[in-house]
Amino acid sequence: MASASLKLSIALTCALLLSSTCHGLQVGYYKKSCPLVEAIVRDEVKKFVYKNAGIGAGLIRMFFHDCFVEGCDASVLLDPTPANPQPEKLSPPNFPSLRGFEAIDAAKDAVEKACPGVVSCADIVAFASRDAAYFLSRMTVKINMPAGRLDGRISNFTEALSNLPPPFFNITQLIGSFAAKGLDTEDMVVLSGAHTIGVSHCSSFVSDRLAVPSDINTALAGILRRQCPANPTAANDPTVHQDVVTPNALDNQYYKNVLAHKVLFTSDAALLTTPATTQMVLDSANIRGLWEDKFNKAMVKMGAIGIKTGNQGEIRRNCRVVNH
């Protein structure tokens, strides 16, 4: 049961976003129609994350990449078809780097056995990202994730390119990209903290962080040059940890890394280029529990982007294909 304060927080968030957003979203949405769904998803996610923390990082990133393109509607899960040969998942921001699809498949299969045709893939993605955050943070990040999303039928390669902020964005571009989705500057700084887990392909940072003068820590730059080719190609594009200190923990180490100039992306370093965002980084790095609390709220807010309602969406039987 959502607390009165949480309900008010979600309502205020919805009021700030598009009118179609948040319609019908509530904590415990499946309490009557599929009471075990959240436990089922959590059990499946736990299996994958405990085998490979990178899958957990992928699930958190998947939620972000889903919500920023066509709203939180599981459009990122759709496979190519003759009618739609280039869906989101094949777009450069997602392919080949996005991970966790097999965890979503497993969760959907388990949920369908318990409650056929009831739970949307979009909600499973939201629950899976929440649960990945819970396990990777050693049970300290507890996101109160509402549900009630429908699955979309549109998935477009070029929309992923135009809506997902690339790693070379500066602070103005980052703020604008998030503002276009109803998220403010603090949300952007807080959600950037997810870069404390997971890996990055060398091609995402070599050209603008290692090949030219940058503020990156000299020792880290030396390590990265040994791990990455000077000119990464599709056939030679290794991955490196985004956070070399606590690579498999969802924690506030990212902000300490930003302050030490030990981050991979231009978009990470950009957080120190304005006084306001620099202060947010300092607070997240130094105030115990602050970032975790803000991350909880920012994930809920992001999860309300572009919600499909009524005939705008459906509940897919298979997360990889639209219903026919």
PDB file of C-alpha atoms in Angstrom:
ATOM      1  CA  MET A   1       0.000   0.000   0.000  1.00  0.00           C
ATOM      2  CA  ALA A   2       1.465   3.374  -1.004  1.00  0.00           C
ATOM      3  CA  SER A   3       1.836   5.893   1.799  1.00  0.00           C
ATOM      4  CA  ALA A   4      -0.090   9.160   1.603  1.00  0.00           C
ATOM      5  CA  SER A   5       3.152  11.074   1.029  1.00  0.00           C
ATOM      6  CA  LEU A   6       4.220   8.749  -1.792  1.00  0.00           C
ATOM      7  CA  LYS A   7       0.825   9.045  -3.466  1.00  0.00           C
ATOM      8  CA  LEU A   8       1.078  12.819  -3.227  1.00  0.00           C
ATOM      9  CA  SER A   9       4.622  12.725  -4.654  1.00  0.00           C
ATOM     10  CA  ILE A  10       3.471  10.647  -7.635  1.00  0.00           C
ATOM     11  CA  ALA A  11       0.457  12.900  -8.162  1.00  0.00           C
ATOM     12  CA  LEU A  12       2.639  16.021  -8.133  1.00  0.00           C
ATOM     13  CA  THR A  13       5.057  14.386 -10.556  1.00  0.00           C
ATOM     14  CA  CYS A  14       2.183  13.550 -12.884  1.00  0.00           C
ATOM     15  CA  ALA A  15       0.894  17.103 -12.736  1.00  0.00           C
ATOM     16  CA  LEU A  16       4.250  18.345 -13.989  1.00  0.00           C
ATOM     17  CA  LEU A  17       4.331  15.967 -16.962  1.00  0.00           C
ATOM     18  CA  LEU A  18       2.188  15.367 -20.027  1.00  0.00           C
ATOM     19  CA  SER A  19      -1.517  14.906 -19.379  1.00  0.00           C
ATOM     20  CA  SER A  20      -1.462  11.323 -20.700  1.00  0.00           C
ATOM     21  CA  THR A  21       1.427  10.468 -18.400  1.00  0.00           C
ATOM     22  CA  CYS A  22       0.804   8.666 -15.103  1.00  0.00           C
ATOM     23  CA  HIS A  23      -2.790   7.820 -15.975  1.00  0.00           C
ATOM     24  CA  GLY A  24      -3.683   4.827 -13.836  1.00  0.00           C
ATOM     25  CA  LEU A  25      -0.196   4.285 -12.382  1.00  0.00           C
ATOM     26  CA  GLN A  26      -0.232   3.140  -8.774  1.00  0.00           C
ATOM     27  CA  VAL A  27       1.862   1.162  -6.345  1.00  0.00           C
ATOM     28  CA  GLY A  28       0.357  -2.310  -5.954  1.00  0.00           C
ATOM     29  CA  TYR A  29      -1.486  -2.038  -9.274  1.00  0.00           C
ATOM     30  CA  TYR A  30      -1.676  -5.842  -9.661  1.00  0.00           C
ATOM     31  CA  LYS A  31      -2.659  -6.528  -6.055  1.00  0.00           C
ATOM     32  CA  LYS A  32      -5.928  -8.174  -7.117  1.00  0.00           C
ATOM     33  CA  SER A  33      -5.309  -9.230 -10.723  1.00  0.00           C
ATOM     34  CA  CYS A  34      -1.867 -10.829 -10.215  1.00  0.00           C
ATOM     35  CA  PRO A  35      -0.871 -10.575  -6.549  1.00  0.00           C
ATOM     36  CA  LEU A  36       2.423 -12.479  -6.889  1.00  0.00           C
ATOM     37  CA  VAL A  37       3.769 -10.628  -9.934  1.00  0.00           C
ATOM     38  CA  GLU A  38       6.308  -8.456  -8.124  1.00  0.00           C
ATOM     39  CA  ALA A  39       7.693 -11.395  -6.157  1.00  0.00           C
ATOM     40  CA  ILE A  40       7.906 -13.483  -9.344  1.00  0.00           C
ATOM     41  CA  VAL A  41       9.841 -10.792 -11.221  1.00  0.00           C
ATOM     42  CA  ARG A  42      12.141 -10.229  -8.256  1.00  0.00           C
ATOM     43  CA  ASP A  43      12.976 -13.930  -8.029  1.00  0.00           C
ATOM     44  CA  GLU A  44      13.854 -14.094 -11.730  1.00  0.00           C
ATOM     45  CA  VAL A  45      15.946 -10.923 -11.617  1.00  0.00           C
ATOM     46  CA  LYS A  46      17.788 -12.187  -8.546  1.00  0.00           C
ATOM     47  CA  LYS A  47      18.882 -15.326 -10.424  1.00  0.00           C
ATOM     48  CA  PHE A  48      20.377 -13.305 -13.261  1.00  0.00           C
ATOM     49  CA  VAL A  49      21.964 -10.550 -11.177  1.00  0.00           C
ATOM     50  CA  TYR A  50      23.643 -12.952  -8.763  1.00  0.00           C
ATOM     51  CA  LYS A  51      25.169 -14.828 -11.717  1.00  0.00           C
ATOM     52  CA  ASN A  52      26.226 -11.637 -13.533  1.00  0.00           C
ATOM     53  CA  ALA A  53      26.005  -8.167 -12.010  1.00  0.00           C
ATOM     54  CA  GLY A  54      26.294  -6.749 -15.527  1.00  0.00           C
ATOM     55  CA  ILE A  55      22.802  -8.002 -16.322  1.00  0.00           C
ATOM     56  CA  GLY A  56      21.489  -5.936 -13.418  1.00  0.00           C
ATOM     57  CA  ALA A  57      23.259  -2.866 -14.772  1.00  0.00           C
ATOM     58  CA  GLY A  58      21.728  -3.639 -18.147  1.00  0.00           C
ATOM     59  CA  LEU A  59      18.214  -3.828 -16.710  1.00  0.00           C
ATOM     60  CA  ILE A  60      18.528  -0.396 -15.099  1.00  0.00           C
ATOM     61  CA  ARG A  61      19.867   1.033 -18.356  1.00  0.00           C
ATOM     62  CA  MET A  62      17.090  -0.741 -20.310  1.00  0.00           C
ATOM     63  CA  PHE A  63      14.416   1.071 -18.293  1.00  0.00           C
ATOM     64  CA  PHE A  64      16.043   4.421 -19.075  1.00  0.00           C
ATOM     65  CA  HIS A  65      16.422   3.600 -22.768  1.00  0.00           C
ATOM     66  CA  ASP A  66      12.832   2.369 -22.950  1.00  0.00           C
ATOM     67  CA  CYS A  67      11.295   5.395 -21.248  1.00  0.00           C
ATOM     68  CA  PHE A  68      13.192   7.996 -23.290  1.00  0.00           C
ATOM     69  CA  VAL A  69      11.902   6.558 -26.589  1.00  0.00           C
ATOM     70  CA  GLU A  70       8.111   6.404 -27.065  1.00  0.00           C
ATOM     71  CA  GLY A  71       7.666   6.525 -23.271  1.00  0.00           C
ATOM     72  CA  CYS A  72       7.843   3.585 -20.841  1.00  0.00           C
ATOM     73  CA  ASP A  73       6.096   1.094 -23.113  1.00  0.00           C
ATOM     74  CA  ALA A  74       8.537  -1.797 -23.670  1.00  0.00           C
ATOM     75  CA  SER A  75       9.177  -0.620 -27.237  1.00  0.00           C
ATOM     76  CA  VAL A  76      12.878  -1.377 -26.697  1.00  0.00           C
ATOM     77  CA  LEU A  77      12.045  -5.099 -26.411  1.00  0.00           C
ATOM     78  CA  LEU A  78      10.551  -5.526 -29.885  1.00  0.00           C
ATOM     79  CA  ASP A  79      12.533  -7.712 -32.284  1.00  0.00           C
ATOM     80  CA  PRO A  80      12.974  -6.884 -35.975  1.00  0.00           C
ATOM     81  CA  THR A  81      10.271  -8.179 -38.329  1.00  0.00           C
ATOM     82  CA  PRO A  82       9.772  -7.967 -42.101  1.00  0.00           C
ATOM     83  CA  ALA A  83       7.312  -5.124 -41.444  1.00  0.00           C
ATOM     84  CA  ASN A  84       9.716  -3.359 -39.052  1.00  0.00           C
ATOM     85  CA  PRO A  85      13.301  -4.428 -39.828  1.00  0.00           C
ATOM     86  CA  GLN A  86      14.922  -1.656 -37.748  1.00  0.00           C
ATOM     87  CA  PRO A  87      13.405  -1.400 -34.251  1.00  0.00           C
ATOM     88  CA  GLU A  88      14.927   0.480 -31.301  1.00  0.00           C
ATOM     89  CA  LYS A  89      16.951  -2.458 -30.041  1.00  0.00           C
ATOM     90  CA  LEU A  90      19.087  -2.419 -33.209  1.00  0.00           C
ATOM     91  CA  SER A  91      19.863   1.309 -32.963  1.00  0.00           C
ATOM     92  CA  PRO A  92      23.488   2.237 -32.059  1.00  0.00           C
ATOM     93  CA  PRO A  93      22.604   3.436 -28.514  1.00  0.00           C
ATOM     94  CA  ASN A  94      21.186  -0.063 -27.833  1.00  0.00           C
ATOM     95  CA  PHE A  95      23.060  -2.477 -30.076  1.00  0.00           C
ATOM     96  CA  PRO A  96      25.191  -4.336 -29.230  1.00  0.00           C
ATOM     97  CA  SER A  97      25.564  -2.849 -25.745  1.00  0.00           C
ATOM     98  CA  LEU A  98      22.093  -3.189 -24.173  1.00  0.00           C
ATOM     99  CA  ARG A  99      21.810  -6.274 -21.974  1.00  0.00           C
ATOM    100  CA  GLY A 100      19.184  -8.064 -19.945  1.00  0.00           C
ATOM    101  CA  PHE A 101      16.655  -9.123 -22.569  1.00  0.00           C
ATOM    102  CA  GLU A 102      16.892 -12.754 -21.479  1.00  0.00           C
ATOM    103  CA  ALA A 103      16.029 -11.744 -17.888  1.00  0.00           C
ATOM    104  CA  ILE A 104      12.903  -9.964 -19.107  1.00  0.00           C
ATOM    105  CA  ASP A 105      11.947 -13.038 -21.175  1.00  0.00           C
ATOM    106  CA  ALA A 106      12.342 -15.282 -18.134  1.00  0.00           C
ATOM    107  CA  ALA A 107      10.310 -12.941 -15.929  1.00  0.00           C
ATOM    108  CA  LYS A 108       7.552 -12.638 -18.537  1.00  0.00           C
ATOM    109  CA  ASP A 109       7.372 -16.421 -18.965  1.00  0.00           C
ATOM    110  CA  ALA A 110       7.074 -16.917 -15.208  1.00  0.00           C
ATOM    111  CA  VAL A 111       4.448 -14.193 -14.880  1.00  0.00           C
ATOM    112  CA  GLU A 112       2.405 -15.583 -17.793  1.00  0.00           C
ATOM    113  CA  LYS A 113       2.276 -18.965 -16.093  1.00  0.00           C
ATOM    114  CA  ALA A 114       0.801 -17.342 -12.983  1.00  0.00           C
ATOM    115  CA  CYS A 115      -1.408 -14.677 -14.588  1.00  0.00           C
ATOM    116  CA  PRO A 116      -1.778 -15.054 -18.359  1.00  0.00           C
ATOM    117  CA  GLY A 117      -2.498 -11.862 -20.280  1.00  0.00           C
ATOM    118  CA  VAL A 118      -2.561  -9.586 -17.222  1.00  0.00           C
ATOM    119  CA  VAL A 119       0.863  -7.966 -16.761  1.00  0.00           C
ATOM    120  CA  SER A 120       2.433  -5.704 -19.381  1.00  0.00           C
ATOM    121  CA  CYS A 121       6.016  -6.068 -20.530  1.00  0.00           C
ATOM    122  CA  ALA A 122       6.474  -2.358 -19.756  1.00  0.00           C
ATOM    123  CA  ASP A 123       5.672  -2.991 -16.099  1.00  0.00           C
ATOM    124  CA  ILE A 124       7.977  -6.014 -16.041  1.00  0.00           C
ATOM    125  CA  VAL A 125      10.827  -3.804 -17.310  1.00  0.00           C
ATOM    126  CA  ALA A 126      10.022  -1.258 -14.581  1.00  0.00           C
ATOM    127  CA  PHE A 127       9.899  -3.930 -11.860  1.00  0.00           C
ATOM    128  CA  ALA A 128      13.084  -5.588 -13.155  1.00  0.00           C
ATOM    129  CA  SER A 129      15.034  -2.310 -13.066  1.00  0.00           C
ATOM    130  CA  ARG A 130      13.785  -1.649  -9.543  1.00  0.00           C
ATOM    131  CA  ASP A 131      14.815  -5.131  -8.422  1.00  0.00           C
ATOM    132  CA  ALA A 132      18.209  -4.919 -10.107  1.00  0.00           C
ATOM    133  CA  ALA A 133      18.808  -1.668  -8.221  1.00  0.00           C
ATOM    134  CA  TYR A 134      17.770  -3.352  -4.969  1.00  0.00           C
ATOM    135  CA  PHE A 135      20.184  -6.268  -5.349  1.00  0.00           C
ATOM    136  CA  LEU A 136      23.107  -4.260  -6.757  1.00  0.00           C
ATOM    137  CA  SER A 137      22.827  -1.731  -3.915  1.00  0.00           C
ATOM    138  CA  ARG A 138      22.961  -4.530  -1.344  1.00  0.00           C
ATOM    139  CA  MET A 139      19.294  -3.921  -0.560  1.00  0.00           C
ATOM    140  CA  THR A 140      19.686  -0.204   0.217  1.00  0.00           C
ATOM    141  CA  VAL A 141      17.896   1.236  -2.848  1.00  0.00           C
ATOM    142  CA  LYS A 142      14.218   0.434  -2.380  1.00  0.00           C
ATOM    143  CA  ILE A 143      12.200   1.971  -5.216  1.00  0.00           C
ATOM    144  CA  ASN A 144       8.449   2.330  -4.730  1.00  0.00           C
ATOM    145  CA  MET A 145       7.631   1.558  -8.374  1.00  0.00           C
ATOM    146  CA  PRO A 146       4.027   2.097  -9.420  1.00  0.00           C
ATOM    147  CA  ALA A 147       2.567   0.099 -12.311  1.00  0.00           C
ATOM    148  CA  GLY A 148      -0.254   0.222 -14.830  1.00  0.00           C
ATOM    149  CA  ARG A 149       1.653   0.828 -18.079  1.00  0.00           C
ATOM    150  CA  LEU A 150       0.575  -0.651 -21.409  1.00  0.00           C
ATOM    151  CA  ASP A 151       2.900  -1.950 -24.109  1.00  0.00           C
ATOM    152  CA  GLY A 152       3.418   0.144 -27.228  1.00  0.00           C
ATOM    153  CA  ARG A 153       3.276  -1.061 -30.827  1.00  0.00           C
ATOM    154  CA  ILE A 154       5.843   1.345 -32.315  1.00  0.00           C
ATOM    155  CA  SER A 155       9.607   0.803 -32.183  1.00  0.00           C
ATOM    156  CA  ASN A 156      11.815   2.930 -34.387  1.00  0.00           C
ATOM    157  CA  PHE A 157      15.600   2.828 -34.937  1.00  0.00           C
ATOM    158  CA  THR A 158      15.893   6.570 -35.623  1.00  0.00           C
ATOM    159  CA  GLU A 159      13.822   7.589 -32.589  1.00  0.00           C
ATOM    160  CA  ALA A 160      16.381   5.945 -30.309  1.00  0.00           C
ATOM    161  CA  LEU A 161      19.117   7.993 -31.981  1.00  0.00           C
ATOM    162  CA  SER A 162      17.208  11.253 -31.625  1.00  0.00           C
ATOM    163  CA  ASN A 163      15.917  10.779 -28.062  1.00  0.00           C
ATOM    164  CA  LEU A 164      18.740   9.103 -26.108  1.00  0.00           C
ATOM    165  CA  PRO A 165      21.457  11.492 -24.903  1.00  0.00           C
ATOM    166  CA  PRO A 166      24.864  10.324 -26.206  1.00  0.00           C
ATOM    167  CA  PRO A 167      27.981  10.147 -24.009  1.00  0.00           C
ATOM    168  CA  PHE A 168      29.538  13.221 -25.660  1.00  0.00           C
ATOM    169  CA  PHE A 169      26.756  15.644 -24.638  1.00  0.00           C
ATOM    170  CA  ASN A 170      27.692  18.800 -22.709  1.00  0.00           C
ATOM    171  CA  ILE A 171      25.729  20.079 -19.719  1.00  0.00           C
ATOM    172  CA  THR A 172      23.370  22.269 -21.755  1.00  0.00           C
ATOM    173  CA  GLN A 173      22.523  19.401 -24.073  1.00  0.00           C
ATOM    174  CA  LEU A 174      22.011  17.014 -21.154  1.00  0.00           C
ATOM    175  CA  ILE A 175      19.670  19.386 -19.330  1.00  0.00           C
ATOM    176  CA  GLY A 176      17.696  19.952 -22.537  1.00  0.00           C
ATOM    177  CA  SER A 177      17.434  16.236 -23.300  1.00  0.00           C
ATOM    178  CA  PHE A 178      16.026  15.455 -19.855  1.00  0.00           C
ATOM    179  CA  ALA A 179      13.770  18.529 -19.809  1.00  0.00           C
ATOM    180  CA  ALA A 180      12.165  17.297 -23.042  1.00  0.00           C
ATOM    181  CA  LYS A 181      10.987  14.267 -21.048  1.00  0.00           C
ATOM    182  CA  GLY A 182       9.703  16.263 -18.076  1.00  0.00           C
ATOM    183  CA  LEU A 183      12.798  15.629 -15.945  1.00  0.00           C
ATOM    184  CA  ASP A 184      14.705  18.469 -14.299  1.00  0.00           C
ATOM    185  CA  THR A 185      18.427  19.088 -13.831  1.00  0.00           C
ATOM    186  CA  GLU A 186      18.535  17.306 -10.486  1.00  0.00           C
ATOM    187  CA  ASP A 187      16.841  14.246 -12.010  1.00  0.00           C
ATOM    188  CA  MET A 188      19.548  14.233 -14.691  1.00  0.00           C
ATOM    189  CA  VAL A 189      22.371  14.391 -12.141  1.00  0.00           C
ATOM    190  CA  VAL A 190      20.751  11.735  -9.958  1.00  0.00           C
ATOM    191  CA  LEU A 191      20.031   9.310 -12.813  1.00  0.00           C
ATOM    192  CA  SER A 192      23.572   9.757 -14.130  1.00  0.00           C
ATOM    193  CA  GLY A 193      24.620   7.984 -10.937  1.00  0.00           C
ATOM    194  CA  ALA A 194      23.595   4.696 -12.564  1.00  0.00           C
ATOM    195  CA  HIS A 195      26.990   4.928 -14.295  1.00  0.00           C
ATOM    196  CA  THR A 196      28.411   3.572 -11.033  1.00  0.00           C
ATOM    197  CA  ILE A 197      27.738   0.060 -12.391  1.00  0.00           C
ATOM    198  CA  GLY A 198      28.117  -1.710 -15.697  1.00  0.00           C
ATOM    199  CA  VAL A 199      30.603  -1.440 -18.528  1.00  0.00           C
ATOM    200  CA  SER A 200      31.152   0.728 -21.567  1.00  0.00           C
ATOM    201  CA  HIS A 201      32.506  -0.038 -25.010  1.00  0.00           C
ATOM    202  CA  CYS A 202      35.737   1.816 -25.718  1.00  0.00           C
ATOM    203  CA  SER A 203      34.121   3.443 -28.769  1.00  0.00           C
ATOM    204  CA  SER A 204      31.855   5.442 -26.441  1.00  0.00           C
ATOM    205  CA  PHE A 205      34.679   7.531 -25.016  1.00  0.00           C
ATOM    206  CA  VAL A 206      38.029   7.057 -26.767  1.00  0.00           C
ATOM    207  CA  SER A 207      37.632   9.760 -29.411  1.00  0.00           C
ATOM    208  CA  ASP A 208      36.575  12.594 -27.093  1.00  0.00           C
ATOM    209  CA  ARG A 209      38.308  11.594 -23.847  1.00  0.00           C
ATOM    210  CA  LEU A 210      41.570   9.878 -24.775  1.00  0.00           C
ATOM    211  CA  ALA A 211      42.409  11.005 -28.303  1.00  0.00           C
ATOM    212  CA  VAL A 212      42.207  14.702 -27.435  1.00  0.00           C
ATOM    213  CA  PRO A 213      43.119  16.746 -24.342  1.00  0.00           C
ATOM    214  CA  SER A 214      40.502  16.291 -21.596  1.00  0.00           C
ATOM    215  CA  ASP A 215      40.198  16.549 -17.825  1.00  0.00           C
ATOM    216  CA  ILE A 216      40.354  12.779 -17.340  1.00  0.00           C
ATOM    217  CA  ASN A 217      42.665  11.593 -14.552  1.00  0.00           C
ATOM    218  CA  THR A 218      46.098  10.844 -16.008  1.00  0.00           C
ATOM    219  CA  ALA A 219      46.491   7.462 -14.323  1.00  0.00           C
ATOM    220  CA  LEU A 220      43.018   6.345 -15.437  1.00  0.00           C
ATOM    221  CA  ALA A 221      43.710   7.545 -18.970  1.00  0.00           C
ATOM    222  CA  GLY A 222      46.857   5.416 -19.030  1.00  0.00           C
ATOM    223  CA  ILE A 223      44.940   2.333 -17.898  1.00  0.00           C
ATOM    224  CA  LEU A 224      42.222   2.919 -20.484  1.00  0.00           C
ATOM    225  CA  ARG A 225      44.737   3.372 -23.304  1.00  0.00           C
ATOM    226  CA  ARG A 226      46.150  -0.049 -22.472  1.00  0.00           C
ATOM    227  CA  GLN A 227      42.665  -1.591 -22.508  1.00  0.00           C
ATOM    228  CA  CYS A 228      41.247   0.196 -25.557  1.00  0.00           C
ATOM    229  CA  PRO A 229      42.427   0.378 -29.173  1.00  0.00           C
ATOM    230  CA  ALA A 230      43.178   3.890 -30.434  1.00  0.00           C
ATOM    231  CA  ASN A 231      40.541   3.435 -33.128  1.00  0.00           C
ATOM    232  CA  PRO A 232      37.858   0.998 -31.978  1.00  0.00           C
ATOM    233  CA  THR A 233      35.948  -0.899 -34.661  1.00  0.00           C
ATOM    234  CA  ALA A 234      32.952  -3.203 -34.568  1.00  0.00           C
ATOM    235  CA  ALA A 235      35.382  -6.132 -34.600  1.00  0.00           C
ATOM    236  CA  ASN A 236      37.657  -4.659 -31.920  1.00  0.00           C
ATOM    237  CA  ASP A 237      35.709  -2.696 -29.321  1.00  0.00           C
ATOM    238  CA  PRO A 238      36.419  -4.030 -25.801  1.00  0.00           C
ATOM    239  CA  THR A 239      34.449  -3.062 -22.717  1.00  0.00           C
ATOM    240  CA  VAL A 240      35.751  -1.515 -19.498  1.00  0.00           C
ATOM    241  CA  HIS A 241      34.165  -0.901 -16.107  1.00  0.00           C
ATOM    242  CA  GLN A 242      32.501   2.489 -15.730  1.00  0.00           C
ATOM    243  CA  ASP A 243      33.413   2.593 -12.035  1.00  0.00           C
ATOM    244  CA  VAL A 244      36.819   1.071 -11.323  1.00  0.00           C
ATOM    245  CA  VAL A 245      36.423   1.420  -7.544  1.00  0.00           C
ATOM    246  CA  THR A 246      33.159  -0.466  -6.889  1.00  0.00           C
ATOM    247  CA  PRO A 247      32.262  -1.805 -10.361  1.00  0.00           C
ATOM    248  CA  ASN A 248      29.448  -4.121  -9.271  1.00  0.00           C
ATOM    249  CA  ALA A 249      27.806  -1.946  -6.609  1.00  0.00           C
ATOM    250  CA  LEU A 250      25.032   0.586  -7.107  1.00  0.00           C
ATOM    251  CA  ASP A 251      26.308   3.277  -4.747  1.00  0.00           C
ATOM    252  CA  ASN A 252      27.389   6.912  -4.659  1.00  0.00           C
ATOM    253  CA  GLN A 253      30.976   6.142  -5.706  1.00  0.00           C
ATOM    254  CA  TYR A 254      30.184   7.578  -9.144  1.00  0.00           C
ATOM    255  CA  TYR A 255      30.028  11.086  -7.681  1.00  0.00           C
ATOM    256  CA  LYS A 256      33.372  10.632  -5.938  1.00  0.00           C
ATOM    257  CA  ASN A 257      34.758   9.512  -9.304  1.00  0.00           C
ATOM    258  CA  VAL A 258      33.307  12.602 -11.013  1.00  0.00           C
ATOM    259  CA  LEU A 259      35.054  14.834  -8.458  1.00  0.00           C
ATOM    260  CA  ALA A 260      38.332  12.929  -8.989  1.00  0.00           C
ATOM    261  CA  HIS A 261      37.983  13.157 -12.807  1.00  0.00           C
ATOM    262  CA  LYS A 262      37.878   9.375 -12.968  1.00  0.00           C
ATOM    263  CA  VAL A 263      34.844   9.007 -15.241  1.00  0.00           C
ATOM    264  CA  LEU A 264      34.631   7.779 -18.811  1.00  0.00           C
ATOM    265  CA  PHE A 265      32.209  10.070 -20.597  1.00  0.00           C
ATOM    266  CA  THR A 266      32.148  13.733 -21.522  1.00  0.00           C
ATOM    267  CA  SER A 267      28.580  13.714 -20.171  1.00  0.00           C
ATOM    268  CA  ASP A 268      29.902  12.540 -16.770  1.00  0.00           C
ATOM    269  CA  ALA A 269      32.620  15.204 -16.616  1.00  0.00           C
ATOM    270  CA  ALA A 270      30.038  17.795 -17.700  1.00  0.00           C
ATOM    271  CA  LEU A 271      28.398  17.615 -14.267  1.00  0.00           C
ATOM    272  CA  LEU A 272      31.235  19.781 -12.921  1.00  0.00           C
ATOM    273  CA  THR A 273      30.767  22.553 -15.488  1.00  0.00           C
ATOM    274  CA  THR A 274      28.065  24.536 -13.663  1.00  0.00           C
ATOM    275  CA  PRO A 275      27.946  25.600  -9.987  1.00  0.00           C
ATOM    276  CA  ALA A 276      24.483  24.075  -9.474  1.00  0.00           C
ATOM    277  CA  THR A 277      25.328  20.625 -10.825  1.00  0.00           C
ATOM    278  CA  THR A 278      28.714  20.657  -9.100  1.00  0.00           C
ATOM    279  CA  GLN A 279      26.947  21.193  -5.774  1.00  0.00           C
ATOM    280  CA  MET A 280      24.599  18.291  -6.517  1.00  0.00           C
ATOM    281  CA  VAL A 281      27.621  16.088  -7.214  1.00  0.00           C
ATOM    282  CA  LEU A 282      29.272  17.186  -3.949  1.00  0.00           C
ATOM    283  CA  ASP A 283      26.112  16.500  -1.953  1.00  0.00           C
ATOM    284  CA  SER A 284      25.609  13.068  -3.523  1.00  0.00           C
ATOM    285  CA  ALA A 285      29.241  12.168  -2.871  1.00  0.00           C
ATOM    286  CA  ASN A 286      29.343  13.338   0.737  1.00  0.00           C
ATOM    287  CA  ILE A 287      25.882  13.097   2.350  1.00  0.00           C
ATOM    288  CA  ARG A 288      25.189   9.537   3.398  1.00  0.00           C
ATOM    289  CA  GLY A 289      21.992   8.087   1.919  1.00  0.00           C
ATOM    290  CA  LEU A 290      21.076  11.246  -0.009  1.00  0.00           C
ATOM    291  CA  TRP A 291      21.695   9.901  -3.497  1.00  0.00           C
ATOM    292  CA  GLU A 292      19.919   6.604  -2.830  1.00  0.00           C
ATOM    293  CA  ASP A 293      16.791   8.464  -1.683  1.00  0.00           C
ATOM    294  CA  LYS A 294      16.852  10.795  -4.679  1.00  0.00           C
ATOM    295  CA  PHE A 295      17.472   7.884  -7.068  1.00  0.00           C
ATOM    296  CA  ASN A 296      14.338   6.176  -5.755  1.00  0.00           C
ATOM    297  CA  LYS A 297      12.229   9.244  -6.546  1.00  0.00           C
ATOM    298  CA  ALA A 298      13.894   9.953  -9.906  1.00  0.00           C
ATOM    299  CA  MET A 299      13.309   6.385 -11.123  1.00  0.00           C
ATOM    300  CA  VAL A 300       9.611   6.668 -10.241  1.00  0.00           C
ATOM    301  CA  LYS A 301       9.399  10.004 -12.031  1.00  0.00           C
ATOM    302  CA  MET A 302      11.178   8.657 -15.106  1.00  0.00           C
ATOM    303  CA  GLY A 303       8.887   5.625 -15.070  1.00  0.00           C
ATOM    304  CA  ALA A 304       5.902   7.905 -15.669  1.00  0.00           C
ATOM    305  CA  ILE A 305       7.099   9.243 -19.035  1.00  0.00           C
ATOM    306  CA  GLY A 306       4.689   8.801 -21.945  1.00  0.00           C
ATOM    307  CA  ILE A 307       2.437   6.156 -20.406  1.00  0.00           C
ATOM    308  CA  LYS A 308       0.154   4.407 -22.928  1.00  0.00           C
ATOM    309  CA  THR A 309      -3.519   4.126 -21.994  1.00  0.00           C
ATOM    310  CA  GLY A 310      -6.655   2.640 -23.520  1.00  0.00           C
ATOM    311  CA  ASN A 311      -6.277   1.812 -27.200  1.00  0.00           C
ATOM    312  CA  GLN A 312      -2.799   3.411 -27.295  1.00  0.00           C
ATOM    313  CA  GLY A 313      -1.299   0.165 -26.068  1.00  0.00           C
ATOM    314  CA  GLU A 314      -1.797  -3.492 -25.247  1.00  0.00           C
ATOM    315  CA  ILE A 315      -0.530  -6.250 -22.961  1.00  0.00           C
ATOM    316  CA  ARG A 316       1.814  -8.292 -25.123  1.00  0.00           C
ATOM    317  CA  ARG A 317       1.719 -12.052 -24.850  1.00  0.00           C
ATOM    318  CA  ASN A 318       5.367 -12.150 -25.960  1.00  0.00           C
ATOM    319  CA  CYS A 319       7.515  -9.157 -25.080  1.00  0.00           C
ATOM    320  CA  ARG A 320       9.439  -9.403 -28.354  1.00  0.00           C
ATOM    321  CA  VAL A 321       6.468  -9.062 -30.722  1.00  0.00           C
ATOM    322  CA  VAL A 322       3.251  -7.066 -30.852  1.00  0.00           C
ATOM    323  CA  ASN A 323      -0.015  -8.968 -30.523  1.00  0.00           C
ATOM    324  CA  HIS A 324      -1.809  -9.960 -33.705  1.00  0.00           C
TER     325      HIS A 324
END
